[in-house]
Amino acid sequence: MSTRLEPGDEAPAFTLPDADGTPVSLADHAGRKVIVYFYPAAMTPGCTKQACDFTDNLSLLADAGYDVIGISPDKPEKLAKFREKEDLRVTLLADPEKEVLRAYGAFGEKTMYGKKVTGVIRSTVIVDEQGKVERALYNVKATGHVAKLIKDLGL
């Protein structure tokens, strides 16, 4: 079971390939706040809704100083198809080894349809300009999450 992050924790560093296979690091965003969200699978209904909600609100978030990164265990090729199909503008990163998912506490045991399963725990971690965890939200809902996040951030 991976350990969940708490506000004030150092955000685990990472470098993962984006949908085009280009390496993207958390360090690339130093000096900006970063919303890192973890989702189970590209092109599934909930994950599509969430990615589209982030894309729809990208200007608002960017104007408030936030970059948005979505991470899933999908391979870059699938992320590229997802991005094209849904016209997504958020940065999507591939973590097929699930190392970053585990480091952020976003992979482990969860309850799905009343059964205990091991998988991606839909989570959002907000990293501040210094690379510290500002908020860590676990078991978030795909629908309505972005609107709630914006409200909670006072944007």
mmCIF file with all atom_site columns, N, CA, C and O in Angstrom, residues 40-81:
data_model
loop_
_atom_site.group_PDB
_atom_site.id
_atom_site.type_symbol
_atom_site.label_atom_id
_atom_site.label_alt_id
_atom_site.label_comp_id
_atom_site.label_asym_id
_atom_site.label_entity_id
_atom_site.label_seq_id
_atom_site.pdbx_PDB_ins_code
_atom_site.Cartn_x
_atom_site.Cartn_y
_atom_site.Cartn_z
_atom_site.occupancy
_atom_site.B_iso_or_equiv
_atom_site.pdbx_formal_charge
_atom_site.auth_seq_id
_atom_site.auth_comp_id
_atom_site.auth_asym_id
_atom_site.auth_atom_id
_atom_site.pdbx_PDB_model_num
ATOM 1   N N  . PRO A 1 40 ? -7.413  6.542  -13.699 1.00 0.00 ? 40 PRO A N  1
ATOM 2   C CA . PRO A 1 40 ? -7.177  5.135  -14.033 1.00 0.00 ? 40 PRO A CA 1
ATOM 3   C C  . PRO A 1 40 ? -6.868  4.821  -15.495 1.00 0.00 ? 40 PRO A C  1
ATOM 4   O O  . PRO A 1 40 ? -5.957  4.056  -15.774 1.00 0.00 ? 40 PRO A O  1
ATOM 5   N N  . ALA A 1 41 ? -7.629  5.388  -16.445 1.00 0.00 ? 41 ALA A N  1
ATOM 6   C CA . ALA A 1 41 ? -7.428  4.975  -17.834 1.00 0.00 ? 41 ALA A CA 1
ATOM 7   C C  . ALA A 1 41 ? -7.971  5.994  -18.828 1.00 0.00 ? 41 ALA A C  1
ATOM 8   O O  . ALA A 1 41 ? -9.106  6.447  -18.699 1.00 0.00 ? 41 ALA A O  1
ATOM 9   N N  . ALA A 1 42 ? -7.158  6.304  -19.824 1.00 0.00 ? 42 ALA A N  1
ATOM 10  C CA . ALA A 1 42 ? -7.580  7.194  -20.903 1.00 0.00 ? 42 ALA A CA 1
ATOM 11  C C  . ALA A 1 42 ? -8.748  6.557  -21.652 1.00 0.00 ? 42 ALA A C  1
ATOM 12  O O  . ALA A 1 42 ? -8.836  5.338  -21.758 1.00 0.00 ? 42 ALA A O  1
ATOM 13  N N  . MET A 1 43 ? -9.617  7.396  -22.169 1.00 0.00 ? 43 MET A N  1
ATOM 14  C CA . MET A 1 43 ? -10.741 6.997  -23.018 1.00 0.00 ? 43 MET A CA 1
ATOM 15  C C  . MET A 1 43 ? -11.824 6.202  -22.301 1.00 0.00 ? 43 MET A C  1
ATOM 16  O O  . MET A 1 43 ? -12.582 5.495  -22.943 1.00 0.00 ? 43 MET A O  1
ATOM 17  N N  . THR A 1 44 ? -11.888 6.315  -20.973 1.00 0.00 ? 44 THR A N  1
ATOM 18  C CA . THR A 1 44 ? -13.017 5.743  -20.244 1.00 0.00 ? 44 THR A CA 1
ATOM 19  C C  . THR A 1 44 ? -13.930 6.930  -19.889 1.00 0.00 ? 44 THR A C  1
ATOM 20  O O  . THR A 1 44 ? -13.463 8.069  -19.825 1.00 0.00 ? 44 THR A O  1
ATOM 21  N N  . PRO A 1 45 ? -15.214 6.690  -19.668 1.00 0.00 ? 45 PRO A N  1
ATOM 22  C CA . PRO A 1 45 ? -16.148 7.811  -19.490 1.00 0.00 ? 45 PRO A CA 1
ATOM 23  C C  . PRO A 1 45 ? -15.769 8.791  -18.375 1.00 0.00 ? 45 PRO A C  1
ATOM 24  O O  . PRO A 1 45 ? -15.734 10.006 -18.612 1.00 0.00 ? 45 PRO A O  1
ATOM 25  N N  . GLY A 1 46 ? -15.481 8.310  -17.171 1.00 0.00 ? 46 GLY A N  1
ATOM 26  C CA . GLY A 1 46 ? -15.146 9.200  -16.056 1.00 0.00 ? 46 GLY A CA 1
ATOM 27  C C  . GLY A 1 46 ? -13.866 9.969  -16.305 1.00 0.00 ? 46 GLY A C  1
ATOM 28  O O  . GLY A 1 46 ? -13.788 11.175 -16.047 1.00 0.00 ? 46 GLY A O  1
ATOM 29  N N  . CYS A 1 47 ? -12.854 9.284  -16.796 1.00 0.00 ? 47 CYS A N  1
ATOM 30  C CA . CYS A 1 47 ? -11.555 9.926  -17.037 1.00 0.00 ? 47 CYS A CA 1
ATOM 31  C C  . CYS A 1 47 ? -11.655 10.946 -18.169 1.00 0.00 ? 47 CYS A C  1
ATOM 32  O O  . CYS A 1 47 ? -10.999 11.985 -18.129 1.00 0.00 ? 47 CYS A O  1
ATOM 33  N N  . THR A 1 48 ? -12.491 10.658 -19.153 1.00 0.00 ? 48 THR A N  1
ATOM 34  C CA . THR A 1 48 ? -12.706 11.606 -20.247 1.00 0.00 ? 48 THR A CA 1
ATOM 35  C C  . THR A 1 48 ? -13.383 12.860 -19.718 1.00 0.00 ? 48 THR A C  1
ATOM 36  O O  . THR A 1 48 ? -12.959 13.983 -20.019 1.00 0.00 ? 48 THR A O  1
ATOM 37  N N  . LYS A 1 49 ? -14.417 12.697 -18.905 1.00 0.00 ? 49 LYS A N  1
ATOM 38  C CA . LYS A 1 49 ? -15.136 13.838 -18.316 1.00 0.00 ? 49 LYS A CA 1
ATOM 39  C C  . LYS A 1 49 ? -14.168 14.705 -17.513 1.00 0.00 ? 49 LYS A C  1
ATOM 40  O O  . LYS A 1 49 ? -14.149 15.922 -17.652 1.00 0.00 ? 49 LYS A O  1
ATOM 41  N N  . GLN A 1 50 ? -13.341 14.060 -16.684 1.00 0.00 ? 50 GLN A N  1
ATOM 42  C CA . GLN A 1 50 ? -12.398 14.793 -15.841 1.00 0.00 ? 50 GLN A CA 1
ATOM 43  C C  . GLN A 1 50 ? -11.374 15.549 -16.697 1.00 0.00 ? 50 GLN A C  1
ATOM 44  O O  . GLN A 1 50 ? -11.112 16.731 -16.463 1.00 0.00 ? 50 GLN A O  1
ATOM 45  N N  . ALA A 1 51 ? -10.796 14.883 -17.692 1.00 0.00 ? 51 ALA A N  1
ATOM 46  C CA . ALA A 1 51 ? -9.797  15.521 -18.562 1.00 0.00 ? 51 ALA A CA 1
ATOM 47  C C  . ALA A 1 51 ? -10.414 16.686 -19.338 1.00 0.00 ? 51 ALA A C  1
ATOM 48  O O  . ALA A 1 51 ? -9.787  17.739 -19.500 1.00 0.00 ? 51 ALA A O  1
ATOM 49  N N  . CYS A 1 52 ? -11.651 16.522 -19.794 1.00 0.00 ? 52 CYS A N  1
ATOM 50  C CA . CYS A 1 52 ? -12.335 17.602 -20.520 1.00 0.00 ? 52 CYS A CA 1
ATOM 51  C C  . CYS A 1 52 ? -12.635 18.771 -19.578 1.00 0.00 ? 52 CYS A C  1
ATOM 52  O O  . CYS A 1 52 ? -12.499 19.931 -19.973 1.00 0.00 ? 52 CYS A O  1
ATOM 53  N N  . ASP A 1 53 ? -13.026 18.473 -18.334 1.00 0.00 ? 53 ASP A N  1
ATOM 54  C CA . ASP A 1 53 ? -13.274 19.542 -17.353 1.00 0.00 ? 53 ASP A CA 1
ATOM 55  C C  . ASP A 1 53 ? -11.998 20.337 -17.089 1.00 0.00 ? 53 ASP A C  1
ATOM 56  O O  . ASP A 1 53 ? -12.035 21.567 -17.009 1.00 0.00 ? 53 ASP A O  1
ATOM 57  N N  . PHE A 1 54 ? -10.863 19.637 -16.940 1.00 0.00 ? 54 PHE A N  1
ATOM 58  C CA . PHE A 1 54 ? -9.596  20.354 -16.732 1.00 0.00 ? 54 PHE A CA 1
ATOM 59  C C  . PHE A 1 54 ? -9.260  21.197 -17.965 1.00 0.00 ? 54 PHE A C  1
ATOM 60  O O  . PHE A 1 54 ? -8.850  22.351 -17.851 1.00 0.00 ? 54 PHE A O  1
ATOM 61  N N  . THR A 1 55 ? -9.454  20.631 -19.153 1.00 0.00 ? 55 THR A N  1
ATOM 62  C CA . THR A 1 55 ? -9.172  21.368 -20.387 1.00 0.00 ? 55 THR A CA 1
ATOM 63  C C  . THR A 1 55 ? -10.060 22.604 -20.491 1.00 0.00 ? 55 THR A C  1
ATOM 64  O O  . THR A 1 55 ? -9.585  23.697 -20.817 1.00 0.00 ? 55 THR A O  1
ATOM 65  N N  . ASP A 1 56 ? -11.347 22.446 -20.177 1.00 0.00 ? 56 ASP A N  1
ATOM 66  C CA . ASP A 1 56 ? -12.292 23.571 -20.257 1.00 0.00 ? 56 ASP A CA 1
ATOM 67  C C  . ASP A 1 56 ? -11.921 24.703 -19.300 1.00 0.00 ? 56 ASP A C  1
ATOM 68  O O  . ASP A 1 56 ? -12.273 25.859 -19.543 1.00 0.00 ? 56 ASP A O  1
ATOM 69  N N  . ASN A 1 57 ? -11.252 24.354 -18.195 1.00 0.00 ? 57 ASN A N  1
ATOM 70  C CA . ASN A 1 57 ? -10.910 25.353 -17.178 1.00 0.00 ? 57 ASN A CA 1
ATOM 71  C C  . ASN A 1 57 ? -9.422  25.710 -17.171 1.00 0.00 ? 57 ASN A C  1
ATOM 72  O O  . ASN A 1 57 ? -8.949  26.378 -16.253 1.00 0.00 ? 57 ASN A O  1
ATOM 73  N N  . LEU A 1 58 ? -8.703  25.278 -18.200 1.00 0.00 ? 58 LEU A N  1
ATOM 74  C CA . LEU A 1 58 ? -7.257  25.469 -18.249 1.00 0.00 ? 58 LEU A CA 1
ATOM 75  C C  . LEU A 1 58 ? -6.858  26.950 -18.219 1.00 0.00 ? 58 LEU A C  1
ATOM 76  O O  . LEU A 1 58 ? -5.923  27.312 -17.501 1.00 0.00 ? 58 LEU A O  1
ATOM 77  N N  . SER A 1 59 ? -7.562  27.800 -18.956 1.00 0.00 ? 59 SER A N  1
ATOM 78  C CA . SER A 1 59 ? -7.228  29.234 -18.980 1.00 0.00 ? 59 SER A CA 1
ATOM 79  C C  . SER A 1 59 ? -7.396  29.846 -17.595 1.00 0.00 ? 59 SER A C  1
ATOM 80  O O  . SER A 1 59 ? -6.521  30.581 -17.133 1.00 0.00 ? 59 SER A O  1
ATOM 81  N N  . LEU A 1 60 ? -8.509  29.538 -16.939 1.00 0.00 ? 60 LEU A N  1
ATOM 82  C CA . LEU A 1 60 ? -8.774  30.051 -15.597 1.00 0.00 ? 60 LEU A CA 1
ATOM 83  C C  . LEU A 1 60 ? -7.657  29.609 -14.641 1.00 0.00 ? 60 LEU A C  1
ATOM 84  O O  . LEU A 1 60 ? -7.111  30.413 -13.891 1.00 0.00 ? 60 LEU A O  1
ATOM 85  N N  . LEU A 1 61 ? -7.303  28.331 -14.690 1.00 0.00 ? 61 LEU A N  1
ATOM 86  C CA . LEU A 1 61 ? -6.259  27.793 -13.807 1.00 0.00 ? 61 LEU A CA 1
ATOM 87  C C  . LEU A 1 61 ? -4.897  28.404 -14.135 1.00 0.00 ? 61 LEU A C  1
ATOM 88  O O  . LEU A 1 61 ? -4.160  28.795 -13.237 1.00 0.00 ? 61 LEU A O  1
ATOM 89  N N  . ALA A 1 62 ? -4.575  28.497 -15.418 1.00 0.00 ? 62 ALA A N  1
ATOM 90  C CA . ALA A 1 62 ? -3.282  29.058 -15.840 1.00 0.00 ? 62 ALA A CA 1
ATOM 91  C C  . ALA A 1 62 ? -3.172  30.528 -15.417 1.00 0.00 ? 62 ALA A C  1
ATOM 92  O O  . ALA A 1 62 ? -2.131  30.959 -14.919 1.00 0.00 ? 62 ALA A O  1
ATOM 93  N N  . ASP A 1 63 ? -4.265  31.276 -15.585 1.00 0.00 ? 63 ASP A N  1
ATOM 94  C CA . ASP A 1 63 ? -4.265  32.693 -15.189 1.00 0.00 ? 63 ASP A CA 1
ATOM 95  C C  . ASP A 1 63 ? -4.049  32.843 -13.688 1.00 0.00 ? 63 ASP A C  1
ATOM 96  O O  . ASP A 1 63 ? -3.521  33.854 -13.232 1.00 0.00 ? 63 ASP A O  1
ATOM 97  N N  . ALA A 1 64 ? -4.468  31.831 -12.917 1.00 0.00 ? 64 ALA A N  1
ATOM 98  C CA . ALA A 1 64 ? -4.290  31.851 -11.461 1.00 0.00 ? 64 ALA A CA 1
ATOM 99  C C  . ALA A 1 64 ? -2.926  31.266 -11.053 1.00 0.00 ? 64 ALA A C  1
ATOM 100 O O  . ALA A 1 64 ? -2.634  31.125 -9.867  1.00 0.00 ? 64 ALA A O  1
ATOM 101 N N  . GLY A 1 65 ? -2.103  30.908 -12.053 1.00 0.00 ? 65 GLY A N  1
ATOM 102 C CA . GLY A 1 65 ? -0.750  30.427 -11.759 1.00 0.00 ? 65 GLY A CA 1
ATOM 103 C C  . GLY A 1 65 ? -0.596  28.923 -11.632 1.00 0.00 ? 65 GLY A C  1
ATOM 104 O O  . GLY A 1 65 ? 0.421   28.446 -11.128 1.00 0.00 ? 65 GLY A O  1
ATOM 105 N N  . TYR A 1 66 ? -1.593  28.165 -12.111 1.00 0.00 ? 66 TYR A N  1
ATOM 106 C CA . TYR A 1 66 ? -1.535  26.699 -12.001 1.00 0.00 ? 66 TYR A CA 1
ATOM 107 C C  . TYR A 1 66 ? -1.270  26.052 -13.350 1.00 0.00 ? 66 TYR A C  1
ATOM 108 O O  . TYR A 1 66 ? -1.887  26.410 -14.352 1.00 0.00 ? 66 TYR A O  1
ATOM 109 N N  . ASP A 1 67 ? -0.366  25.073 -13.345 1.00 0.00 ? 67 ASP A N  1
ATOM 110 C CA . ASP A 1 67 ? -0.195  24.183 -14.491 1.00 0.00 ? 67 ASP A CA 1
ATOM 111 C C  . ASP A 1 67 ? -0.939  22.901 -14.141 1.00 0.00 ? 67 ASP A C  1
ATOM 112 O O  . ASP A 1 67 ? -1.080  22.564 -12.960 1.00 0.00 ? 67 ASP A O  1
ATOM 113 N N  . VAL A 1 68 ? -1.424  22.184 -15.151 1.00 0.00 ? 68 VAL A N  1
ATOM 114 C CA . VAL A 1 68 ? -2.172  20.945 -14.904 1.00 0.00 ? 68 VAL A CA 1
ATOM 115 C C  . VAL A 1 68 ? -1.486  19.786 -15.611 1.00 0.00 ? 68 VAL A C  1
ATOM 116 O O  . VAL A 1 68 ? -1.173  19.864 -16.801 1.00 0.00 ? 68 VAL A O  1
ATOM 117 N N  . ILE A 1 69 ? -1.255  18.710 -14.847 1.00 0.00 ? 69 ILE A N  1
ATOM 118 C CA . ILE A 1 69 ? -0.648  17.502 -15.387 1.00 0.00 ? 69 ILE A CA 1
ATOM 119 C C  . ILE A 1 69 ? -1.518  16.308 -14.998 1.00 0.00 ? 69 ILE A C  1
ATOM 120 O O  . ILE A 1 69 ? -1.830  16.136 -13.816 1.00 0.00 ? 69 ILE A O  1
ATOM 121 N N  . GLY A 1 70 ? -1.915  15.512 -15.975 1.00 0.00 ? 70 GLY A N  1
ATOM 122 C CA . GLY A 1 70 ? -2.673  14.294 -15.716 1.00 0.00 ? 70 GLY A CA 1
ATOM 123 C C  . GLY A 1 70 ? -1.758  13.090 -15.901 1.00 0.00 ? 70 GLY A C  1
ATOM 124 O O  . GLY A 1 70 ? -1.024  13.015 -16.888 1.00 0.00 ? 70 GLY A O  1
ATOM 125 N N  . ILE A 1 71 ? -1.788  12.157 -14.950 1.00 0.00 ? 71 ILE A N  1
ATOM 126 C CA . ILE A 1 71 ? -0.925  10.970 -15.011 1.00 0.00 ? 71 ILE A CA 1
ATOM 127 C C  . ILE A 1 71 ? -1.784  9.714  -14.913 1.00 0.00 ? 71 ILE A C  1
ATOM 128 O O  . ILE A 1 71 ? -2.643  9.606  -14.036 1.00 0.00 ? 71 ILE A O  1
ATOM 129 N N  . SER A 1 72 ? -1.537  8.772  -15.822 1.00 0.00 ? 72 SER A N  1
ATOM 130 C CA . SER A 1 72 ? -2.226  7.483  -15.800 1.00 0.00 ? 72 SER A CA 1
ATOM 131 C C  . SER A 1 72 ? -1.226  6.390  -16.175 1.00 0.00 ? 72 SER A C  1
ATOM 132 O O  . SER A 1 72 ? -0.144  6.680  -16.672 1.00 0.00 ? 72 SER A O  1
ATOM 133 N N  . PRO A 1 73 ? -1.614  5.127  -15.949 1.00 0.00 ? 73 PRO A N  1
ATOM 134 C CA . PRO A 1 73 ? -0.700  4.037  -16.334 1.00 0.00 ? 73 PRO A CA 1
ATOM 135 C C  . PRO A 1 73 ? -0.690  3.731  -17.836 1.00 0.00 ? 73 PRO A C  1
ATOM 136 O O  . PRO A 1 73 ? -0.040  2.794  -18.274 1.00 0.00 ? 73 PRO A O  1
ATOM 137 N N  . ASP A 1 74 ? -1.407  4.528  -18.626 1.00 0.00 ? 74 ASP A N  1
ATOM 138 C CA . ASP A 1 74 ? -1.448  4.302  -20.073 1.00 0.00 ? 74 ASP A CA 1
ATOM 139 C C  . ASP A 1 74 ? -0.098  4.570  -20.728 1.00 0.00 ? 74 ASP A C  1
ATOM 140 O O  . ASP A 1 74 ? 0.709   5.325  -20.207 1.00 0.00 ? 74 ASP A O  1
ATOM 141 N N  . LYS A 1 75 ? 0.102   3.978  -21.896 1.00 0.00 ? 75 LYS A N  1
ATOM 142 C CA . LYS A 1 75 ? 1.314   4.224  -22.677 1.00 0.00 ? 75 LYS A CA 1
ATOM 143 C C  . LYS A 1 75 ? 1.130   5.537  -23.470 1.00 0.00 ? 75 LYS A C  1
ATOM 144 O O  . LYS A 1 75 ? 0.006   5.953  -23.735 1.00 0.00 ? 75 LYS A O  1
ATOM 145 N N  . PRO A 1 76 ? 2.252   6.210  -23.844 1.00 0.00 ? 76 PRO A N  1
ATOM 146 C CA . PRO A 1 76 ? 2.143   7.479  -24.574 1.00 0.00 ? 76 PRO A CA 1
ATOM 147 C C  . PRO A 1 76 ? 1.252   7.409  -25.822 1.00 0.00 ? 76 PRO A C  1
ATOM 148 O O  . PRO A 1 76 ? 0.508   8.346  -26.097 1.00 0.00 ? 76 PRO A O  1
ATOM 149 N N  . GLU A 1 77 ? 1.295   6.290  -26.549 1.00 0.00 ? 77 GLU A N  1
ATOM 150 C CA . GLU A 1 77 ? 0.499   6.158  -27.776 1.00 0.00 ? 77 GLU A CA 1
ATOM 151 C C  . GLU A 1 77 ? -1.000  6.290  -27.475 1.00 0.00 ? 77 GLU A C  1
ATOM 152 O O  . GLU A 1 77 ? -1.742  6.924  -28.220 1.00 0.00 ? 77 GLU A O  1
ATOM 153 N N  . LYS A 1 78 ? -1.437  5.678  -26.378 1.00 0.00 ? 78 LYS A N  1
ATOM 154 C CA . LYS A 1 78 ? -2.853  5.758  -26.013 1.00 0.00 ? 78 LYS A CA 1
ATOM 155 C C  . LYS A 1 78 ? -3.201  7.182  -25.565 1.00 0.00 ? 78 LYS A C  1
ATOM 156 O O  . LYS A 1 78 ? -4.270  7.695  -25.889 1.00 0.00 ? 78 LYS A O  1
ATOM 157 N N  . LEU A 1 79 ? -2.271  7.817  -24.860 1.00 0.00 ? 79 LEU A N  1
ATOM 158 C CA . LEU A 1 79 ? -2.506  9.196  -24.429 1.00 0.00 ? 79 LEU A CA 1
ATOM 159 C C  . LEU A 1 79 ? -2.629  10.131 -25.631 1.00 0.00 ? 79 LEU A C  1
ATOM 160 O O  . LEU A 1 79 ? -3.452  11.050 -25.632 1.00 0.00 ? 79 LEU A O  1
ATOM 161 N N  . ALA A 1 80 ? -1.831  9.891  -26.661 1.00 0.00 ? 80 ALA A N  1
ATOM 162 C CA . ALA A 1 80 ? -1.896  10.716 -27.875 1.00 0.00 ? 80 ALA A CA 1
ATOM 163 C C  . ALA A 1 80 ? -3.266  10.561 -28.541 1.00 0.00 ? 80 ALA A C  1
ATOM 164 O O  . ALA A 1 80 ? -3.881  11.553 -28.956 1.00 0.00 ? 80 ALA A O  1
ATOM 165 N N  . LYS A 1 81 ? -3.770  9.331  -28.606 1.00 0.00 ? 81 LYS A N  1
ATOM 166 C CA . LYS A 1 81 ? -5.100  9.097  -29.192 1.00 0.00 ? 81 LYS A CA 1
ATOM 167 C C  . LYS A 1 81 ? -6.174  9.788  -28.357 1.00 0.00 ? 81 LYS A C  1
ATOM 168 O O  . LYS A 1 81 ? -7.103  10.395 -28.892 1.00 0.00 ? 81 LYS A O  1
#
